[in-house]
Amino acid sequence: MAQRAVWLISHEPGTPLCGTVRFSRRYPTVEKRAKVFNGTSYVPIPEDGPFLKALLFELRLLDDDKDFVASRDSCSHINKTSVYGLLVGGGELWPVVAFLKNNMIYACVPLVEQTLSPRPPLISISGISQSFELLFGIQDFLYLGQKNDTELNTKLNQLPDLLLQACPFGTLLDANLQNSLDSINFASVTHPQKQPAWKVGTYKGKPQVSISITEKVKSMQYDKQDIADTWQVVGAVTCKCDLEGIMPNVTISLSLPTNGSPLQDILVHPCVTSLDSAILTSSSIDAMDDSAFSGPYKFPFTPPLESFNLCYYTSQVPVPPILGFYQMKEEEIQVKITVNLKLHESVKNNFEFCEARIPFYNRGPITHVEFKVSFGQLEVFREKSLLIWIIGQKFPKSMEISLSGTVTFGAKSHEKQPFDEICIGGTAYLKLHFRILDYTLTGCYADQHSVQVFASGKPKISTHRKLISSDYYIWNSKAPAPVTYGSLLL
């Protein structure tokens, strides 16, 4: 008996969506078992948005839902069990256990250890009774002694840690969540904090927490039909926590927008105390599907004194931020070059800097350059046999720029001119260097209001984001190019 996913949804009539997902938890290990057991009748767990819409429709809780729908409202579909089938992603997700109480919808999807076509009798699915037991347990925990919305929000924030104990890996051990909370509190009281050996001192001063998300995007572009362009995003979350106390506890949540790219291959610092199993099992090796975990990614930890990398991750973004081609043709002591760059419309058009470097290896110094540039300016470093196209801080409204010209070289000097064993003859590249502040390609961000700090004093919380280019090459499409970059073929 296990659960594939759990949701808590507040019913909010009069709002655009008529509801908000207040809490959700998916169990990827159970989901893989469901895929095996259900076979061809398997329907993956959808994202929160589509699930919310489908559930509110099935429960007749949408404001504009006044028309008769035969598949839902006919006499042959009268529901007396609180078990529903939801139309999501071209299939029907069944069974979904759901009920409304105190303007809160409690829902979960139990594991069915057999094919779903034809539907087995409900009495034969042991996970359904466990679903009700879990949901009733959550309901009792949320509203036991609850007086206002502040207390409700506090209890919702406690749910992730409580379910790690009460329902690990989707298997319910104790439906009384208050027991799990008491055991956590008892452990913190009965075991006085001691200075750990790895922490050489304590901080004294104004409390503050700084969170910085840095994403580096790599790319190899060829503009050839027989060679696929590759790109990859690697992210790092760096933290500096100046907090008083021997063992302060901090929880940071990373979130994604609706169209954000899920984080994968997540590696965490040893100071992280617990993790959702969905975070650990999200891998770039597996093919992306609708069941990919898209957060929020919560990291509870006890921070060291120094700045540290909380986690690293990769992501399969759908397109590179800048797509381009580079063409170079040799004509005796001259080369003709053509460059075209296009900024993707989804990328923030506000750079700290952006430039394209065009080196010419194994040649003499540049003696003459004739060029035409549609945007920015071109700098010539004659002795280094290098052109730097300074694009600046913004692309034009068309999001597309071009450079063309002819470069003439003098006699080659083996001592001074740059040499490269790969860039021989027409094999050449353009390398992009750029940085965008307050932006990540995945959309990943740390919400200041979601940071939880359990220490004395109210800390100042600051968050920063930036996207940096790293090994961003565009190869000459008119000559052979090395295909050695180990990245994601998309």
Tab-separated table of C-alpha atoms in Angstrom:
chain	number	residue	atom	x	y	z
A	1	MET	CA	0.000	0.000	0.000
A	2	ALA	CA	1.469	3.319	-1.039
A	3	GLN	CA	0.542	6.767	-2.348
A	4	ARG	CA	1.717	8.222	-5.644
A	5	ALA	CA	0.975	11.864	-4.730
A	6	VAL	CA	-0.810	14.068	-2.177
A	7	TRP	CA	-2.356	17.552	-2.569
A	8	LEU	CA	-3.954	20.172	-0.357
A	9	ILE	CA	-5.929	22.746	-2.346
A	10	SER	CA	-7.702	25.780	-0.933
A	11	HIS	CA	-11.068	26.400	-2.624
A	12	GLU	CA	-11.266	30.107	-3.509
A	13	PRO	CA	-14.503	30.994	-5.358
A	14	GLY	CA	-14.351	34.249	-7.275
A	15	THR	CA	-10.635	33.996	-8.101
A	16	PRO	CA	-9.414	33.284	-11.679
A	17	LEU	CA	-8.475	29.648	-10.924
A	18	CYS	CA	-11.047	29.147	-8.139
A	19	GLY	CA	-8.336	27.502	-6.041
A	20	THR	CA	-4.673	27.382	-5.021
A	21	VAL	CA	-2.409	24.389	-4.415
A	22	ARG	CA	-1.196	24.940	-0.851
A	23	PHE	CA	0.815	21.740	-0.614
A	24	SER	CA	1.787	18.879	-2.913
A	25	ARG	CA	4.064	15.885	-2.553
A	26	ARG	CA	4.980	13.302	-5.184
A	27	TYR	CA	6.713	9.986	-4.625
A	28	PRO	CA	8.817	9.109	-7.691
A	29	THR	CA	9.714	5.641	-6.413
A	30	VAL	CA	6.016	4.779	-6.136
A	31	GLU	CA	5.417	6.347	-9.558
A	32	LYS	CA	7.919	3.959	-11.129
A	33	ARG	CA	6.113	1.039	-9.532
A	34	ALA	CA	2.792	2.352	-10.878
A	35	LYS	CA	4.289	2.470	-14.374
A	36	VAL	CA	5.201	-1.205	-14.108
A	37	PHE	CA	1.970	-2.395	-12.472
A	38	ASN	CA	-0.445	-0.399	-14.685
A	39	GLY	CA	1.283	-1.166	-17.974
A	40	THR	CA	-0.473	0.375	-20.990
A	41	SER	CA	-3.223	1.812	-18.750
A	42	TYR	CA	-0.675	3.935	-16.846
A	43	VAL	CA	-1.385	7.691	-16.678
A	44	PRO	CA	1.398	9.858	-15.152
A	45	ILE	CA	0.809	12.297	-12.300
A	46	PRO	CA	0.301	15.758	-13.875
A	47	GLU	CA	1.738	19.090	-12.779
A	48	ASP	CA	-0.140	21.010	-10.086
A	49	GLY	CA	-1.808	23.393	-12.559
A	50	PRO	CA	-3.515	20.802	-14.793
A	51	PHE	CA	-4.412	18.676	-11.750
A	52	LEU	CA	-6.034	21.658	-10.014
A	53	LYS	CA	-8.133	22.492	-13.076
A	54	ALA	CA	-9.229	18.891	-13.695
A	55	LEU	CA	-10.121	18.257	-10.043
A	56	LEU	CA	-12.156	21.446	-9.627
A	57	PHE	CA	-14.031	20.592	-12.831
A	58	GLU	CA	-14.820	17.086	-11.632
A	59	LEU	CA	-15.959	18.377	-8.227
A	60	ARG	CA	-18.126	21.057	-9.906
A	61	LEU	CA	-16.292	23.847	-8.087
A	62	LEU	CA	-15.448	26.110	-11.048
A	63	ASP	CA	-17.325	29.434	-11.093
A	64	ASP	CA	-18.287	29.226	-14.782
A	65	ASP	CA	-19.156	25.513	-14.660
A	66	LYS	CA	-22.926	25.685	-15.280
A	67	ASP	CA	-23.345	23.533	-18.405
A	68	PHE	CA	-24.412	19.903	-18.325
A	69	VAL	CA	-21.512	17.537	-19.057
A	70	ALA	CA	-22.708	14.013	-19.791
A	71	SER	CA	-19.466	12.291	-18.786
A	72	ARG	CA	-19.741	13.884	-15.351
A	73	ASP	CA	-23.333	14.883	-14.659
A	74	SER	CA	-25.441	12.069	-16.099
A	75	CYS	CA	-27.366	9.746	-13.797
A	76	SER	CA	-25.013	6.898	-14.618
A	77	HIS	CA	-22.084	8.842	-13.120
A	78	ILE	CA	-23.442	9.690	-9.676
A	79	ASN	CA	-20.473	9.521	-7.303
A	80	LYS	CA	-21.005	8.157	-3.804
A	81	THR	CA	-17.431	7.170	-2.936
A	82	SER	CA	-15.239	10.327	-3.152
A	83	VAL	CA	-13.129	8.440	-5.693
A	84	TYR	CA	-12.855	10.156	-9.062
A	85	GLY	CA	-11.302	9.855	-12.493
A	86	LEU	CA	-9.679	13.014	-13.894
A	87	LEU	CA	-9.103	13.729	-17.576
A	88	VAL	CA	-5.488	14.916	-17.775
A	89	GLY	CA	-2.913	14.793	-20.534
A	90	GLY	CA	-5.055	12.789	-22.934
A	91	GLY	CA	-5.804	10.038	-20.401
A	92	GLU	CA	-7.863	9.432	-17.274
A	93	LEU	CA	-6.071	9.533	-13.935
A	94	TRP	CA	-7.837	7.018	-11.648
A	95	PRO	CA	-8.379	6.483	-8.768
A	96	VAL	CA	-8.189	9.976	-7.247
A	97	VAL	CA	-9.414	10.159	-3.648
A	98	ALA	CA	-10.684	13.685	-2.916
A	99	PHE	CA	-13.079	15.518	-0.621
A	100	LEU	CA	-13.830	19.111	0.419
A	101	LYS	CA	-13.811	20.202	4.069
A	102	ASN	CA	-13.596	23.748	5.512
A	103	ASN	CA	-12.803	25.195	2.042
A	104	MET	CA	-9.824	22.852	1.759
A	105	ILE	CA	-9.721	20.040	-0.796
A	106	TYR	CA	-7.775	16.962	0.316
A	107	ALA	CA	-6.657	14.701	-2.514
A	108	CYS	CA	-4.270	11.871	-3.190
A	109	VAL	CA	-3.680	9.103	-5.735
A	110	PRO	CA	-3.084	5.598	-4.313
A	111	LEU	CA	-0.965	2.979	-6.023
A	112	VAL	CA	-2.936	0.268	-7.794
A	113	GLU	CA	-0.823	-2.864	-8.089
A	114	GLN	CA	-2.489	-4.173	-11.258
A	115	THR	CA	-3.704	-2.984	-14.648
A	116	LEU	CA	-6.432	-0.336	-14.634
A	117	SER	CA	-8.200	-1.633	-17.717
A	118	PRO	CA	-10.756	-2.884	-16.930
A	119	ARG	CA	-11.100	-1.008	-13.655
A	120	PRO	CA	-10.731	-3.284	-10.628
A	121	PRO	CA	-13.370	-3.093	-7.845
A	122	LEU	CA	-12.600	-0.394	-5.282
A	123	ILE	CA	-12.753	-2.911	-2.464
A	124	SER	CA	-9.801	-4.771	-3.985
A	125	ILE	CA	-7.553	-1.666	-3.894
A	126	SER	CA	-6.041	-1.537	-0.418
A	127	GLY	CA	-4.363	1.809	-1.084
A	128	ILE	CA	-7.727	3.627	-1.158
A	129	SER	CA	-8.451	3.029	2.523
A	130	GLN	CA	-4.920	4.163	3.319
A	131	SER	CA	-5.558	7.322	1.249
A	132	PHE	CA	-8.572	8.212	3.386
A	133	GLU	CA	-6.619	7.483	6.563
A	134	LEU	CA	-3.776	9.771	5.459
A	135	LEU	CA	-6.063	12.609	4.351
A	136	PHE	CA	-8.159	12.462	7.525
A	137	GLY	CA	-4.934	12.505	9.545
A	138	ILE	CA	-3.758	15.634	7.716
A	139	GLN	CA	-7.168	17.247	8.219
A	140	ASP	CA	-7.094	16.552	11.965
A	141	PHE	CA	-3.575	17.949	12.257
A	142	LEU	CA	-4.366	21.163	10.375
A	143	TYR	CA	-7.535	22.071	12.258
A	144	LEU	CA	-6.806	20.707	15.737
A	145	GLY	CA	-6.668	23.867	17.852
A	146	GLN	CA	-6.244	26.030	14.751
A	147	LYS	CA	-7.497	29.554	15.425
A	148	ASN	CA	-6.459	31.680	12.439
A	149	ASP	CA	-4.777	31.638	9.025
A	150	THR	CA	-1.352	32.268	10.553
A	151	GLU	CA	-1.524	29.014	12.510
A	152	LEU	CA	-2.785	27.195	9.414
A	153	ASN	CA	0.178	28.488	7.362
A	154	THR	CA	2.559	27.407	10.117
A	155	LYS	CA	1.149	23.881	10.073
A	156	LEU	CA	1.276	23.746	6.261
A	157	ASN	CA	4.967	24.641	6.454
A	158	GLN	CA	5.495	21.776	8.910
A	159	LEU	CA	3.885	19.171	6.633
A	160	PRO	CA	6.970	18.343	4.486
A	161	ASP	CA	9.035	17.356	7.544
A	162	LEU	CA	6.140	15.524	9.184
A	163	LEU	CA	5.364	13.434	6.097
A	164	LEU	CA	9.010	12.389	5.915
A	165	GLN	CA	8.360	10.556	9.192
A	166	ALA	CA	4.675	9.696	8.938
A	167	CYS	CA	4.617	8.679	5.250
A	168	PRO	CA	8.156	7.978	3.981
A	169	PHE	CA	8.354	6.989	0.315
A	170	GLY	CA	4.543	7.131	0.093
A	171	THR	CA	3.938	4.392	2.680
A	172	LEU	CA	1.794	5.491	5.625
A	173	LEU	CA	3.281	4.575	9.002
A	174	ASP	CA	1.288	6.823	11.334
A	175	ALA	CA	-1.792	8.834	10.371
A	176	ASN	CA	-1.547	10.864	13.599
A	177	LEU	CA	0.800	13.637	12.426
A	178	GLN	CA	0.808	15.173	15.887
A	179	ASN	CA	2.815	12.150	17.044
A	180	SER	CA	5.499	12.937	14.468
A	181	LEU	CA	5.557	16.579	15.539
A	182	ASP	CA	5.830	15.602	19.216
A	183	SER	CA	8.710	13.230	18.496
A	184	ILE	CA	10.582	15.972	16.634
A	185	ASN	CA	10.019	18.436	19.471
A	186	PHE	CA	10.909	15.785	22.093
A	187	ALA	CA	14.189	15.025	20.346
A	188	SER	CA	15.108	18.716	20.264
A	189	VAL	CA	14.340	19.109	24.009
A	190	THR	CA	15.865	15.912	25.387
A	191	HIS	CA	19.104	16.225	23.438
A	192	PRO	CA	20.770	19.549	24.320
A	193	GLN	CA	22.767	21.090	21.518
A	194	LYS	CA	26.501	20.611	21.555
A	195	GLN	CA	29.134	22.374	19.535
A	196	PRO	CA	29.841	20.012	16.590
A	197	ALA	CA	33.448	19.219	15.829
A	198	TRP	CA	33.188	20.619	12.293
A	199	LYS	CA	32.000	24.028	13.546
A	200	VAL	CA	34.976	25.850	15.014
A	201	GLY	CA	33.046	28.791	16.497
A	202	THR	CA	29.789	30.694	16.654
A	203	TYR	CA	28.672	33.913	15.014
A	204	LYS	CA	27.972	37.065	17.006
A	205	GLY	CA	26.366	40.022	15.297
A	206	LYS	CA	23.474	41.085	13.109
A	207	PRO	CA	21.696	38.013	11.658
A	208	GLN	CA	21.540	37.790	7.880
A	209	VAL	CA	21.142	35.141	5.184
A	210	SER	CA	22.435	35.581	1.637
A	211	ILE	CA	21.388	33.259	-1.201
A	212	SER	CA	22.960	33.411	-4.656
A	213	ILE	CA	21.884	31.275	-7.632
A	214	THR	CA	24.428	31.119	-10.454
A	215	GLU	CA	23.668	29.272	-13.679
A	216	LYS	CA	26.294	28.608	-16.335
A	217	VAL	CA	25.163	27.757	-19.835
A	218	LYS	CA	27.409	25.803	-22.187
A	219	SER	CA	26.809	25.370	-25.890
A	220	MET	CA	28.389	23.956	-29.028
A	221	GLN	CA	26.684	25.119	-32.226
A	222	TYR	CA	27.601	23.897	-35.719
A	223	ASP	CA	24.833	25.022	-38.114
A	224	LYS	CA	25.064	21.623	-39.817
A	225	GLN	CA	22.375	19.070	-40.602
A	226	ASP	CA	24.559	16.068	-39.726
A	227	ILE	CA	25.741	17.436	-36.348
A	228	ALA	CA	23.284	18.303	-33.599
A	229	ASP	CA	23.804	21.486	-31.617
A	230	THR	CA	24.226	20.859	-27.897
A	231	TRP	CA	23.651	22.944	-24.795
A	232	GLN	CA	23.459	22.437	-21.066
A	233	VAL	CA	22.743	24.444	-17.926
A	234	VAL	CA	24.647	23.827	-14.699
A	235	GLY	CA	23.522	25.696	-11.582
A	236	ALA	CA	24.971	26.317	-8.130
A	237	VAL	CA	23.242	27.767	-5.059
A	238	THR	CA	25.660	29.536	-2.718
A	239	CYS	CA	24.672	30.521	0.821
A	240	LYS	CA	26.180	32.608	3.600
A	241	CYS	CA	24.297	32.405	6.885
A	242	ASP	CA	25.372	34.739	9.680
A	243	LEU	CA	23.206	33.436	12.529
A	244	GLU	CA	23.714	33.301	16.270
A	245	GLY	CA	23.492	30.022	18.157
A	246	ILE	CA	25.272	26.695	18.168
A	247	MET	CA	23.067	24.880	15.650
A	248	PRO	CA	20.647	27.265	13.879
A	249	ASN	CA	18.310	25.610	11.393
A	250	VAL	CA	17.453	27.081	7.996
A	251	THR	CA	15.117	25.882	5.239
A	252	ILE	CA	15.475	27.325	1.748
A	253	SER	CA	12.971	26.616	-1.031
A	254	LEU	CA	13.878	26.871	-4.712
A	255	SER	CA	10.903	27.436	-6.988
A	256	LEU	CA	10.223	27.454	-10.719
A	257	PRO	CA	7.706	29.429	-12.779
A	258	THR	CA	4.959	27.566	-14.636
A	259	ASN	CA	7.120	27.186	-17.761
A	260	GLY	CA	10.376	26.588	-15.866
A	261	SER	CA	12.715	23.682	-16.648
A	262	PRO	CA	12.868	21.040	-13.859
A	263	LEU	CA	16.125	20.736	-11.919
A	264	GLN	CA	17.971	17.431	-12.216
A	265	ASP	CA	21.099	15.625	-10.983
A	266	ILE	CA	20.893	17.557	-7.710
A	267	LEU	CA	23.897	17.241	-5.390
A	268	VAL	CA	23.656	18.753	-1.919
A	269	HIS	CA	26.084	19.900	0.772
A	270	PRO	CA	26.590	17.484	3.706
A	271	CYS	CA	24.950	20.014	6.063
A	272	VAL	CA	21.522	19.315	4.454
A	273	THR	CA	19.564	17.266	6.995
A	274	SER	CA	16.766	15.756	4.869
A	275	LEU	CA	15.468	15.715	1.306
A	276	ASP	CA	12.295	14.847	-0.540
A	277	SER	CA	12.811	11.593	-2.447
A	278	ALA	CA	11.606	13.361	-5.619
A	279	ILE	CA	14.685	15.593	-5.484
A	280	LEU	CA	17.076	12.667	-5.185
A	281	THR	CA	15.577	10.675	-8.062
A	282	SER	CA	15.338	13.494	-10.626
A	283	SER	CA	17.965	12.547	-13.205
A	284	SER	CA	18.930	13.808	-16.655
A	285	ILE	CA	19.550	10.197	-17.701
A	286	ASP	CA	15.818	9.495	-17.644
A	287	ALA	CA	13.705	10.836	-20.493
A	288	MET	CA	11.706	13.948	-19.570
A	289	ASP	CA	7.991	13.325	-19.072
A	290	ASP	CA	4.953	14.914	-17.471
A	291	SER	CA	5.789	13.368	-14.099
A	292	ALA	CA	9.130	15.209	-13.771
A	293	PHE	CA	9.347	16.885	-10.379
A	294	SER	CA	9.183	20.678	-10.759
A	295	GLY	CA	9.442	21.747	-7.135
A	296	PRO	CA	9.393	23.450	-4.865
A	297	TYR	CA	12.795	22.079	-3.911
A	298	LYS	CA	13.195	22.365	-0.129
A	299	PHE	CA	16.589	22.144	1.578
A	300	PRO	CA	16.602	22.090	5.410
A	301	PHE	CA	20.126	22.459	6.774
A	302	THR	CA	22.363	23.580	9.605
A	303	PRO	CA	24.739	26.094	7.996
A	304	PRO	CA	28.500	26.294	8.556
A	305	LEU	CA	30.043	29.662	9.404
A	306	GLU	CA	31.636	30.216	6.012
A	307	SER	CA	30.047	30.670	2.604
A	308	PHE	CA	29.207	27.297	1.048
A	309	ASN	CA	27.540	25.725	-1.981
A	310	LEU	CA	24.176	24.429	-0.799
A	311	CYS	CA	23.559	22.414	-3.971
A	312	TYR	CA	24.450	21.891	-7.609
A	313	TYR	CA	22.044	20.936	-10.390
A	314	THR	CA	21.649	20.527	-14.146
A	315	SER	CA	18.633	21.224	-16.341
A	316	GLN	CA	17.450	20.402	-19.841
A	317	VAL	CA	16.323	23.814	-21.081
A	318	PRO	CA	14.453	23.666	-24.423
A	319	VAL	CA	16.597	26.190	-26.347
A	320	PRO	CA	19.964	27.959	-25.965
A	321	PRO	CA	19.742	31.658	-25.036
A	322	ILE	CA	21.628	32.832	-28.134
A	323	LEU	CA	21.516	30.889	-31.399
A	324	GLY	CA	23.865	31.751	-34.245
A	325	PHE	CA	26.079	30.710	-37.108
A	326	TYR	CA	29.656	31.536	-38.080
A	327	GLN	CA	31.020	31.163	-41.605
A	328	MET	CA	34.672	31.685	-42.545
A	329	LYS	CA	36.211	31.193	-46.015
A	330	GLU	CA	39.948	31.378	-46.735
A	331	GLU	CA	41.273	33.270	-49.763
A	332	GLU	CA	45.102	33.270	-49.751
A	333	ILE	CA	46.156	35.770	-47.027
A	334	GLN	CA	42.581	36.834	-46.382
A	335	VAL	CA	39.539	35.316	-44.763
A	336	LYS	CA	35.934	36.336	-45.246
A	337	ILE	CA	33.707	36.036	-42.202
A	338	THR	CA	29.953	36.162	-41.688
A	339	VAL	CA	28.330	35.994	-38.260
A	340	ASN	CA	24.660	36.037	-37.280
A	341	LEU	CA	23.387	35.966	-33.688
A	342	LYS	CA	19.804	35.821	-32.458
A	343	LEU	CA	18.634	36.239	-28.869
A	344	HIS	CA	15.740	33.957	-27.974
A	345	GLU	CA	12.550	35.865	-27.207
A	346	SER	CA	12.166	34.245	-23.773
A	347	VAL	CA	15.572	35.470	-22.545
A	348	LYS	CA	15.895	38.686	-20.545
A	349	ASN	CA	17.331	41.336	-22.894
A	350	ASN	CA	19.402	43.147	-20.301
A	351	PHE	CA	23.065	42.089	-20.128
A	352	GLU	CA	25.750	43.226	-17.741
A	353	PHE	CA	28.003	42.637	-20.753
A	354	CYS	CA	27.865	40.665	-23.989
A	355	GLU	CA	30.659	40.177	-26.512
A	356	ALA	CA	31.771	37.723	-29.181
A	357	ARG	CA	35.463	36.877	-29.512
A	358	ILE	CA	36.739	35.674	-32.880
A	359	PRO	CA	40.340	34.374	-32.670
A	360	PHE	CA	42.456	33.487	-35.708
A	361	TYR	CA	45.005	30.846	-34.754
A	362	ASN	CA	48.109	29.748	-36.647
A	363	ARG	CA	48.205	32.943	-38.744
A	364	GLY	CA	50.188	36.148	-38.872
A	365	PRO	CA	49.161	39.471	-37.338
A	366	ILE	CA	46.096	41.271	-38.631
A	367	THR	CA	47.142	43.997	-41.063
A	368	HIS	CA	43.785	45.145	-42.392
A	369	VAL	CA	40.081	44.703	-41.615
A	370	GLU	CA	37.060	45.721	-43.633
A	371	PHE	CA	33.770	45.028	-41.884
A	372	LYS	CA	30.089	45.840	-41.657
A	373	VAL	CA	28.310	45.425	-38.335
A	374	SER	CA	24.558	45.855	-37.793
A	375	PHE	CA	24.859	46.488	-34.074
A	376	GLY	CA	27.550	47.166	-31.476
A	377	GLN	CA	31.191	47.865	-32.290
A	378	LEU	CA	34.214	45.850	-33.390
A	379	GLU	CA	37.633	46.054	-31.755
A	380	VAL	CA	40.734	44.737	-33.534
A	381	PHE	CA	43.754	43.345	-31.665
A	382	ARG	CA	46.257	43.052	-34.484
A	383	GLU	CA	49.175	41.350	-32.738
A	384	LYS	CA	46.889	38.840	-31.039
A	385	SER	CA	45.041	38.057	-34.278
A	386	LEU	CA	41.779	38.634	-32.464
A	387	LEU	CA	38.486	40.398	-33.168
A	388	ILE	CA	36.150	41.323	-30.310
A	389	TRP	CA	32.596	42.227	-31.228
A	390	ILE	CA	31.246	44.272	-28.318
A	391	ILE	CA	27.469	43.824	-28.409
A	392	GLY	CA	26.797	45.754	-25.218
A	393	GLN	CA	23.913	45.486	-22.785
A	394	LYS	CA	20.963	44.935	-25.121
A	395	PHE	CA	20.098	43.344	-28.431
A	396	PRO	CA	18.018	45.512	-30.805
A	397	LYS	CA	14.239	45.089	-31.000
A	398	SER	CA	14.626	42.549	-33.814
A	399	MET	CA	16.702	40.399	-31.400
A	400	GLU	CA	19.013	39.624	-34.340
A	401	ILE	CA	22.426	41.077	-35.245
A	402	SER	CA	25.036	40.370	-37.906
A	403	LEU	CA	28.694	40.963	-38.716
A	404	SER	CA	30.484	40.496	-42.028
A	405	GLY	CA	33.909	41.470	-43.280
A	406	THR	CA	37.312	40.611	-44.665
A	407	VAL	CA	40.431	40.137	-42.524
A	408	THR	CA	43.940	40.348	-44.028
A	409	PHE	CA	46.990	38.838	-42.288
A	410	GLY	CA	50.710	39.554	-42.466
A	411	ALA	CA	53.664	37.188	-42.303
A	412	LYS	CA	53.405	34.573	-39.554
A	413	SER	CA	55.706	34.792	-36.531
A	414	HIS	CA	56.028	31.532	-34.612
A	415	GLU	CA	57.095	33.264	-31.416
A	416	LYS	CA	54.316	35.830	-31.042
A	417	GLN	CA	51.240	34.565	-32.863
A	418	PRO	CA	48.701	32.319	-31.064
A	419	PHE	CA	48.893	28.617	-31.895
A	420	ASP	CA	46.218	25.940	-31.589
A	421	GLU	CA	46.389	22.268	-32.594
A	422	ILE	CA	42.669	22.044	-33.390
A	423	CYS	CA	42.016	25.290	-35.264
A	424	ILE	CA	43.983	24.437	-38.399
A	425	GLY	CA	42.892	25.669	-41.809
A	426	GLY	CA	39.210	26.501	-41.881
A	427	THR	CA	38.462	24.956	-38.499
A	428	ALA	CA	37.630	28.005	-36.380
A	429	TYR	CA	35.169	29.233	-33.818
A	430	LEU	CA	33.471	32.228	-32.276
A	431	LYS	CA	33.163	32.287	-28.483
A	432	LEU	CA	30.406	34.208	-26.703
A	433	HIS	CA	30.916	35.840	-23.311
A	434	PHE	CA	27.919	37.298	-21.481
A	435	ARG	CA	26.341	37.777	-18.082
A	436	ILE	CA	22.726	38.569	-17.163
A	437	LEU	CA	21.929	39.669	-13.617
A	438	ASP	CA	18.706	38.886	-11.744
A	439	TYR	CA	17.911	36.085	-14.212
A	440	THR	CA	18.278	32.320	-14.588
A	441	LEU	CA	17.652	30.307	-17.738
A	442	THR	CA	15.638	27.662	-15.873
A	443	GLY	CA	13.607	30.353	-14.094
A	444	CYS	CA	14.837	29.017	-10.731
A	445	TYR	CA	14.555	31.495	-7.860
A	446	ALA	CA	14.624	31.591	-4.058
A	447	ASP	CA	11.635	33.399	-2.608
A	448	GLN	CA	12.672	35.503	0.389
A	449	HIS	CA	9.336	34.907	2.091
A	450	SER	CA	9.712	31.118	1.868
A	451	VAL	CA	13.055	31.077	3.730
A	452	GLN	CA	12.553	29.685	7.232
A	453	VAL	CA	15.118	30.497	9.907
A	454	PHE	CA	14.987	28.914	13.357
A	455	ALA	CA	17.429	31.083	15.320
A	456	SER	CA	17.403	34.063	17.651
A	457	GLY	CA	16.637	37.407	16.005
A	458	LYS	CA	14.952	38.175	12.697
A	459	PRO	CA	17.573	37.936	9.942
A	460	LYS	CA	17.883	40.105	6.863
A	461	ILE	CA	17.419	37.842	3.826
A	462	SER	CA	18.883	38.752	0.439
A	463	THR	CA	18.677	36.769	-2.802
A	464	HIS	CA	20.627	37.139	-6.053
A	465	ARG	CA	20.528	35.429	-9.450
A	466	LYS	CA	22.729	35.506	-12.532
A	467	LEU	CA	23.294	33.657	-15.792
A	468	ILE	CA	26.860	33.339	-17.127
A	469	SER	CA	28.140	31.903	-20.387
A	470	SER	CA	30.701	29.103	-20.115
A	471	ASP	CA	32.354	27.418	-23.096
A	472	TYR	CA	29.783	28.928	-25.460
A	473	TYR	CA	31.181	28.107	-28.931
A	474	ILE	CA	29.842	28.611	-32.450
A	475	TRP	CA	31.966	26.733	-34.978
A	476	ASN	CA	32.683	27.635	-38.581
A	477	SER	CA	30.016	25.794	-40.571
A	478	LYS	CA	32.151	25.834	-43.742
A	479	ALA	CA	34.844	23.550	-42.314
A	480	PRO	CA	35.225	20.457	-40.113
A	481	ALA	CA	34.649	20.989	-36.410
A	482	PRO	CA	35.465	18.826	-33.366
A	483	VAL	CA	32.475	17.093	-31.804
A	484	THR	CA	33.838	16.456	-28.330
A	485	TYR	CA	31.461	18.336	-26.057
A	486	GLY	CA	29.697	15.940	-23.661
A	487	SER	CA	26.312	17.591	-23.244
A	488	LEU	CA	22.640	17.009	-23.767
A	489	LEU	CA	21.431	16.312	-27.279
A	490	LEU	CA	18.025	17.965	-27.534
